[in-house]
CSV table of C-alpha atoms in Angstrom, one decimal:
chain,number,residue,atom,x,y,z
A,228,GLY,CA,0.4,-4.4,-6.8
A,229,SER,CA,-1.5,-6.8,-8.7
A,230,HIS,CA,-1.4,-5.8,-12.5
A,231,ASP,CA,-4.5,-6.3,-14.5
A,232,THR,CA,-6.3,-7.0,-11.1
A,233,MET,CA,-9.9,-8.6,-12.7
A,234,THR,CA,-8.8,-10.9,-15.1
A,235,TYR,CA,-9.5,-14.0,-12.9
A,236,CYS,CA,-12.8,-13.3,-13.7
A,237,LEU,CA,-12.8,-13.1,-17.5
A,238,ASP,CA,-15.8,-14.6,-19.7
A,239,LYS,CA,-15.4,-16.7,-22.0
A,240,SER,CA,-17.9,-16.0,-24.3
A,241,SER,CA,-17.9,-12.1,-24.1
A,242,ALA,CA,-17.0,-10.4,-27.2
A,243,VAL,CA,-13.6,-9.1,-27.9
A,244,SER,CA,-13.2,-5.4,-27.2
A,245,GLY,CA,-14.1,-1.9,-28.7
A,246,ASN,CA,-10.6,-0.7,-28.1
A,247,GLU,CA,-8.6,-3.8,-29.9
A,248,SER,CA,-7.5,-4.0,-33.8
A,249,LYS,CA,-9.9,-4.5,-36.4
A,250,LEU,CA,-8.1,-7.9,-37.3
A,251,VAL,CA,-8.5,-9.5,-33.3
A,252,LYS,CA,-12.3,-8.6,-34.0
A,253,PHE,CA,-12.7,-9.8,-37.7
A,254,LEU,CA,-10.3,-13.1,-37.5
A,255,SER,CA,-12.5,-13.3,-33.2
A,256,LYS,CA,-16.0,-13.3,-35.4
A,257,CYS,CA,-14.9,-15.4,-38.0
A,258,LEU,CA,-12.6,-18.2,-35.8
A,259,PRO,CA,-14.1,-17.9,-32.5
A,260,CYS,CA,-13.4,-21.5,-32.3
A,261,ILE,CA,-9.4,-20.7,-32.5
A,262,VAL,CA,-9.4,-17.5,-31.9
A,263,HIS,CA,-10.9,-16.7,-29.0
A,264,PRO,CA,-9.4,-19.8,-26.6
A,265,ILE,CA,-5.7,-18.4,-27.4
A,266,ILE,CA,-7.6,-14.9,-26.7
A,267,MET,CA,-8.0,-16.5,-23.5
A,268,LYS,CA,-4.4,-18.1,-22.9
A,269,TRP,CA,-2.7,-14.9,-22.7
A,270,SER,CA,-5.6,-12.4,-21.1
A,271,VAL,CA,-5.7,-14.0,-18.3
A,272,THR,CA,-3.0,-12.1,-15.5
A,273,GLN,CA,-4.1,-13.3,-12.0
A,274,VAL,CA,-6.3,-16.2,-10.8
A,275,LEU,CA,-7.1,-15.1,-6.9
A,276,THR,CA,-9.9,-13.0,-6.5
A,277,VAL,CA,-10.0,-9.8,-5.7
A,278,THR,CA,-10.9,-9.9,-1.6
A,279,GLU,CA,-7.6,-13.2,-2.2
A,280,GLN,CA,-6.2,-10.7,-3.5
A,281,LEU,CA,-6.8,-8.2,-0.5
A,282,GLU,CA,-6.0,-11.1,2.0
A,283,ALA,CA,-2.8,-12.3,0.6
A,284,GLY,CA,-1.5,-8.4,0.9
A,285,VAL,CA,-2.0,-6.6,-1.9
A,286,ARG,CA,-3.0,-3.2,-1.7
A,287,TYR,CA,-2.6,-1.8,-5.9
A,288,LEU,CA,-5.9,-2.3,-7.5
A,289,ASP,CA,-5.3,-2.4,-11.3
A,290,PHE,CA,-8.5,-1.9,-12.5
A,291,ARG,CA,-9.3,-1.7,-16.6
A,292,ILE,CA,-12.9,-0.4,-17.0
A,293,ALA,CA,-14.8,-0.3,-19.8
A,294,HIS,CA,-18.7,-0.3,-21.0
A,295,LYS,CA,-19.8,-2.7,-23.5
A,296,ALA,CA,-21.1,-1.5,-27.3
A,297,ASN,CA,-24.5,-1.0,-28.0
A,298,ASP,CA,-25.1,-2.0,-23.8
A,299,PRO,CA,-27.8,0.7,-23.4
A,300,SER,CA,-27.6,-0.2,-19.5
A,301,THR,CA,-24.8,1.6,-17.4
A,302,ASN,CA,-23.4,-1.6,-16.5
A,303,LEU,CA,-20.0,-1.3,-16.1
A,304,TYR,CA,-17.6,-4.1,-16.3
A,305,PHE,CA,-13.5,-4.6,-16.4
A,306,VAL,CA,-11.5,-5.2,-19.4
A,307,HIS,CA,-7.9,-7.3,-21.3
A,308,MET,CA,-9.5,-7.5,-24.8
A,309,VAL,CA,-12.4,-9.4,-23.1
A,310,TYR,CA,-14.8,-8.3,-20.8
A,311,THR,CA,-15.6,-9.9,-17.5
A,312,THR,CA,-18.0,-11.3,-15.9
A,313,VAL,CA,-18.4,-8.9,-13.3
A,314,THR,CA,-19.6,-5.2,-12.7
A,315,VAL,CA,-17.7,-2.8,-11.2
A,316,GLN,CA,-20.2,-2.3,-8.9
A,317,ASP,CA,-19.6,-5.6,-7.4
A,318,ILE,CA,-16.2,-5.4,-6.8
A,319,LEU,CA,-16.2,-2.2,-5.2
A,320,TRP,CA,-19.2,-3.7,-2.9
A,321,GLU,CA,-16.7,-6.1,-2.2
A,322,ILE,CA,-13.9,-4.5,-1.3
A,323,LEU,CA,-15.9,-1.9,1.0
A,324,ARG,CA,-16.6,-5.6,3.4
A,325,TRP,CA,-13.1,-6.5,3.1
A,326,LEU,CA,-11.7,-2.9,4.0
A,327,GLU,CA,-15.0,-3.0,7.2
A,328,THR,CA,-13.5,-5.9,8.2
A,329,HIS,CA,-10.4,-4.7,8.2
A,330,PRO,CA,-10.2,-1.0,9.7
A,331,GLN,CA,-6.5,-0.5,9.8
A,332,GLU,CA,-6.1,-1.5,5.7
A,333,VAL,CA,-5.7,0.8,3.6
A,334,VAL,CA,-6.0,-0.1,-0.5
A,335,ILE,CA,-5.1,2.1,-3.5
A,336,ILE,CA,-7.5,1.4,-6.9
A,337,ALA,CA,-5.7,2.6,-9.7
A,338,CYS,CA,-8.8,3.3,-12.9
A,339,ARG,CA,-7.7,3.7,-16.1
A,340,ASN,CA,-8.4,2.6,-19.9
A,341,PHE,CA,-11.9,3.6,-19.3
A,342,ASP,CA,-12.8,2.3,-22.8
A,343,GLY,CA,-16.6,3.3,-24.6
A,344,LEU,CA,-17.0,5.4,-21.2
A,345,THR,CA,-19.0,8.3,-21.6
A,346,LYS,CA,-19.2,11.4,-19.8
A,347,ARG,CA,-22.4,10.6,-18.5
A,348,LEU,CA,-20.8,7.1,-17.8
A,349,HIS,CA,-17.9,9.3,-15.9
A,350,ASN,CA,-20.2,10.8,-13.8
A,351,HIS,CA,-22.0,7.7,-13.5
A,352,LEU,CA,-19.0,5.5,-12.2
A,353,VAL,CA,-17.3,8.6,-10.2
A,354,ALA,CA,-21.1,8.6,-7.7
A,355,CYS,CA,-20.5,5.4,-7.0
A,356,ILE,CA,-17.3,5.1,-6.3
A,357,LYS,CA,-18.7,8.5,-3.9
A,358,GLU,CA,-21.7,6.3,-2.7
A,359,ILE,CA,-19.9,3.4,-1.5
A,360,PHE,CA,-16.8,4.3,0.2
A,361,GLN,CA,-17.9,7.6,1.2
A,362,CYS,CA,-16.1,9.3,4.4
A,363,LYS,CA,-13.1,6.3,3.7
A,364,LEU,CA,-11.8,7.9,0.6
A,365,CYS,CA,-8.4,9.8,0.8
A,366,PRO,CA,-9.1,13.4,-0.6
A,367,ARG,CA,-6.2,14.7,-3.1
A,368,TYR,CA,-5.2,17.1,-0.7
A,369,VAL,CA,-4.6,15.1,2.7
A,370,VAL,CA,-1.1,14.0,2.7
A,371,PRO,CA,-1.6,10.2,3.1
A,372,THR,CA,0.7,8.8,6.0
A,373,LEU,CA,-1.0,6.2,7.9
A,374,ARG,CA,-1.1,7.7,10.8
A,375,THR,CA,-2.8,10.6,9.4
A,376,MET,CA,-5.8,7.8,8.0
A,377,TRP,CA,-6.0,5.8,11.2
A,378,HIS,CA,-6.5,9.4,12.9
A,379,LEU,CA,-9.3,10.3,9.7
A,380,GLY,CA,-10.8,6.5,9.1
A,381,HIS,CA,-9.4,7.0,5.3
A,382,GLN,CA,-8.7,3.4,4.1
A,383,VAL,CA,-9.4,4.3,0.4
A,384,ILE,CA,-7.0,6.0,-2.3
A,385,VAL,CA,-8.6,6.5,-6.2
A,386,SER,CA,-6.5,6.9,-8.7
A,387,TYR,CA,-8.8,8.6,-11.6
A,388,GLU,CA,-7.2,8.9,-15.6
A,389,GLU,CA,-9.8,11.6,-16.8
A,390,GLU,CA,-9.1,15.4,-15.5
A,391,VAL,CA,-12.6,16.4,-16.0
A,392,GLN,CA,-13.4,14.0,-13.3
A,393,LEU,CA,-10.6,15.5,-11.5
A,394,GLU,CA,-11.5,19.0,-11.7
A,395,LYS,CA,-14.7,17.9,-10.3
A,396,HIS,CA,-13.7,15.9,-7.2
A,397,CYS,CA,-11.4,16.5,-4.9
A,398,GLU,CA,-11.3,12.9,-3.2
A,399,LEU,CA,-9.8,11.5,-7.0
A,400,TRP,CA,-6.4,12.0,-7.2
A,401,PRO,CA,-4.0,12.1,-10.6
A,402,PRO,CA,-3.0,8.8,-12.6
A,403,ILE,CA,-0.6,6.8,-10.9
A,404,PRO,CA,2.6,6.0,-13.3
A,405,TYR,CA,3.1,2.9,-14.3
A,406,TRP,CA,6.8,1.7,-15.7
A,407,TRP,CA,5.7,-0.8,-18.0
A,408,GLY,CA,8.3,-2.5,-20.2
A,409,ASN,CA,6.2,-4.0,-22.5
A,410,LYS,CA,9.0,-6.6,-22.8
A,411,THR,CA,9.2,-10.4,-24.2
A,412,SER,CA,12.4,-11.7,-22.0
A,413,THR,CA,13.4,-11.0,-18.5
A,414,ARG,CA,16.5,-9.6,-18.9
A,415,ALA,CA,15.2,-6.6,-21.4
A,416,LEU,CA,12.4,-5.6,-18.5
A,417,ILE,CA,15.1,-5.5,-15.7
A,418,ARG,CA,17.4,-3.7,-18.2
A,419,TYR,CA,13.8,-1.5,-18.6
A,420,LEU,CA,12.9,-0.7,-15.0
A,421,GLU,CA,16.9,0.1,-14.0
A,422,ARG,CA,16.7,2.2,-17.0
A,423,MET,CA,13.5,4.2,-15.4
A,424,LYS,CA,15.6,4.2,-11.7
A,425,ARG,CA,18.3,5.9,-13.5
A,426,MET,CA,15.9,8.6,-14.7
A,427,GLY,CA,14.9,9.0,-10.8
A,428,ARG,CA,11.5,8.2,-9.4
A,429,PRO,CA,8.6,10.4,-9.3
A,430,GLY,CA,7.6,12.4,-6.3
A,431,LYS,CA,4.4,10.4,-5.8
A,432,PHE,CA,3.0,6.4,-6.1
A,433,PHE,CA,4.1,5.3,-8.7
A,434,VAL,CA,4.2,1.8,-10.0
A,435,ALA,CA,6.8,-0.2,-10.8
A,436,GLY,CA,5.4,-3.0,-13.6
A,437,ILE,CA,7.3,-6.9,-13.0
A,438,ASN,CA,5.0,-8.1,-15.8
A,439,LEU,CA,6.3,-9.6,-18.9
A,440,THR,CA,3.9,-8.9,-22.4
A,441,GLU,CA,3.3,-10.8,-25.4
A,442,ASN,CA,3.5,-10.0,-28.8
A,443,LEU,CA,2.1,-11.8,-32.0
A,444,ARG,CA,5.8,-13.3,-32.8
A,445,TYR,CA,6.2,-14.4,-29.4
A,446,ILE,CA,2.8,-16.1,-29.4
A,447,LEU,CA,3.2,-17.7,-33.4
A,448,VAL,CA,6.6,-18.9,-31.5
A,449,HIS,CA,4.9,-20.5,-28.6
A,450,PRO,CA,2.3,-21.6,-29.7
A,451,PHE,CA,1.0,-24.1,-27.0
A,452,GLY,CA,2.2,-21.2,-24.1
A,453,SER,CA,0.3,-19.1,-22.5
A,454,LEU,CA,1.0,-15.5,-19.9
A,455,LYS,CA,1.0,-17.6,-16.6
A,456,LYS,CA,3.9,-19.9,-18.4
A,457,MET,CA,5.6,-16.9,-19.6
A,458,THR,CA,5.7,-15.1,-16.1
A,459,LEU,CA,6.5,-18.4,-14.2
A,460,GLN,CA,9.7,-18.8,-16.0
A,461,SER,CA,10.2,-14.7,-15.4
A,462,LEU,CA,9.8,-15.4,-11.6
A,463,PRO,CA,13.0,-16.5,-10.2
A,464,PHE,CA,14.7,-13.6,-11.6
A,465,LEU,CA,12.4,-10.9,-10.7
A,466,LYS,CA,12.7,-11.9,-7.2
A,467,ILE,CA,16.2,-11.7,-7.7
A,468,TRP,CA,15.4,-8.2,-8.6
A,469,ILE,CA,12.7,-7.2,-6.0
A,470,LYS,CA,14.9,-8.5,-2.4
A,471,GLN,CA,17.3,-5.6,-4.3
A,472,GLN,CA,15.5,-2.4,-4.2
A,473,TYR,CA,15.1,0.2,-1.3
A,474,PRO,CA,11.6,1.8,-0.8
A,475,GLY,CA,11.9,5.3,0.3
A,476,PRO,CA,12.3,8.7,-1.5
A,477,LYS,CA,15.8,8.6,-3.5
A,478,LYS,CA,16.3,9.1,-6.4
A,479,LYS,CA,16.5,5.0,-7.2
A,480,CYS,CA,14.1,3.7,-4.9
A,481,ILE,CA,11.3,1.3,-5.7
A,482,ASN,CA,7.6,2.8,-4.4
A,483,ILE,CA,4.6,0.2,-5.7
A,484,ILE,CA,5.6,-3.3,-7.0
A,485,ALA,CA,2.6,-5.1,-9.6
A,486,GLY,CA,3.4,-8.3,-10.7
A,487,ASP,CA,0.9,-11.2,-12.5
A,488,PHE,CA,0.2,-14.1,-10.9
A,489,ILE,CA,0.6,-13.0,-7.8
A,490,GLY,CA,-0.5,-15.8,-5.2
A,491,ASN,CA,3.1,-17.4,-6.8
A,492,ASN,CA,7.0,-17.4,-5.5
A,493,ASP,CA,6.5,-15.2,-2.6
A,494,PHE,CA,5.7,-11.9,-4.8
A,495,VAL,CA,4.0,-10.2,-1.8
A,496,LYS,CA,6.1,-11.4,1.2
A,497,ASP,CA,9.2,-10.6,-0.8
A,498,VAL,CA,8.1,-7.2,-1.7
A,499,ILE,CA,6.7,-6.2,1.9
A,500,GLU,CA,9.8,-7.1,3.3
A,501,LEU,CA,11.3,-4.4,1.7
A,502,ASN,CA,10.0,-2.0,4.1
A,503,THR,CA,12.5,-3.7,6.7
A,504,LYS,CA,15.1,-1.7,4.7
A,505,ILE,CA,13.5,1.7,5.8
C-alpha cells in the first residue's frame, strides 16, 4: 500500500486545505514565501504517479478526498495540507485504464477524510465511482478470494468512510482500519506496531502504516529536513521489521502494509515476498 497516495501532484500554488488549523492558514496567508515551501517539504509522501505505483506492485491506494472551499463546481481533489492539481475523477479513469490492461489484478481504494464534502458531493463521488468501474466493483457481500473475483470479473474494492453512503450502496466496503503510529522515530513506530499486533489483528482488511509523522517540534529542530529525508533514514530499520512479519489469519499476522515513498529500498518487493511464508 501507499500512504497518502496522491501527494506526488500537490499544487504548489494551492491554498491550505479547510481542515488545517487556523494558525497554519493564517501564517500561509501572511508569510506564503516562507510557509508554503515548508508545507510542501512535509506534505509530499510519494513521488511515483498512481500508474507507476500500480506498476511497482502497490495494490492499496490511500485517497484523502476534498472539495475546495468556495468552489461552485463539483470538482473533487485529493488533499494533504494542500490540494492536488488533478481531480479525483481523472485518477479513477487512469486506474480503470490500467486495470483493463491487467485483467487479473485487484486494487483496493480507500476513500477517506472527505474534507468539505456535502451530501450532494458524496452522491456525486459515489455515482462517479460506480459509473467508471461498473461491474469491476466487488460488492461487500462477496468473499473476495482471487479465484472468485477473477470468475466474476471484479477488480476493485472501494472502502468508504461515510456511513450514509455505505447503507445505500452495496458496492462500497466499510472503512479499512489503519494502524497510524503518529511517531517521529522509527523505534517508537515499531513499538506501536508491535503493541497493536499483541492486541490482535482485525478480522478483515487492515493496514499497518510504516509511515513516520512529523510534528511542529520536529520541523523546528530539523529546519532543513523534509518528510522524504525523514522516511529514507528510517527505511533500513523498517525493512528489517517488514521481513519479520507473517501474513495470514492468526492473531499477530499482518495484512496490508503501507508506506511513504514506496519506490525506495525494495519496500514493495519485501512486502510481496511475505506471501511465500503462507
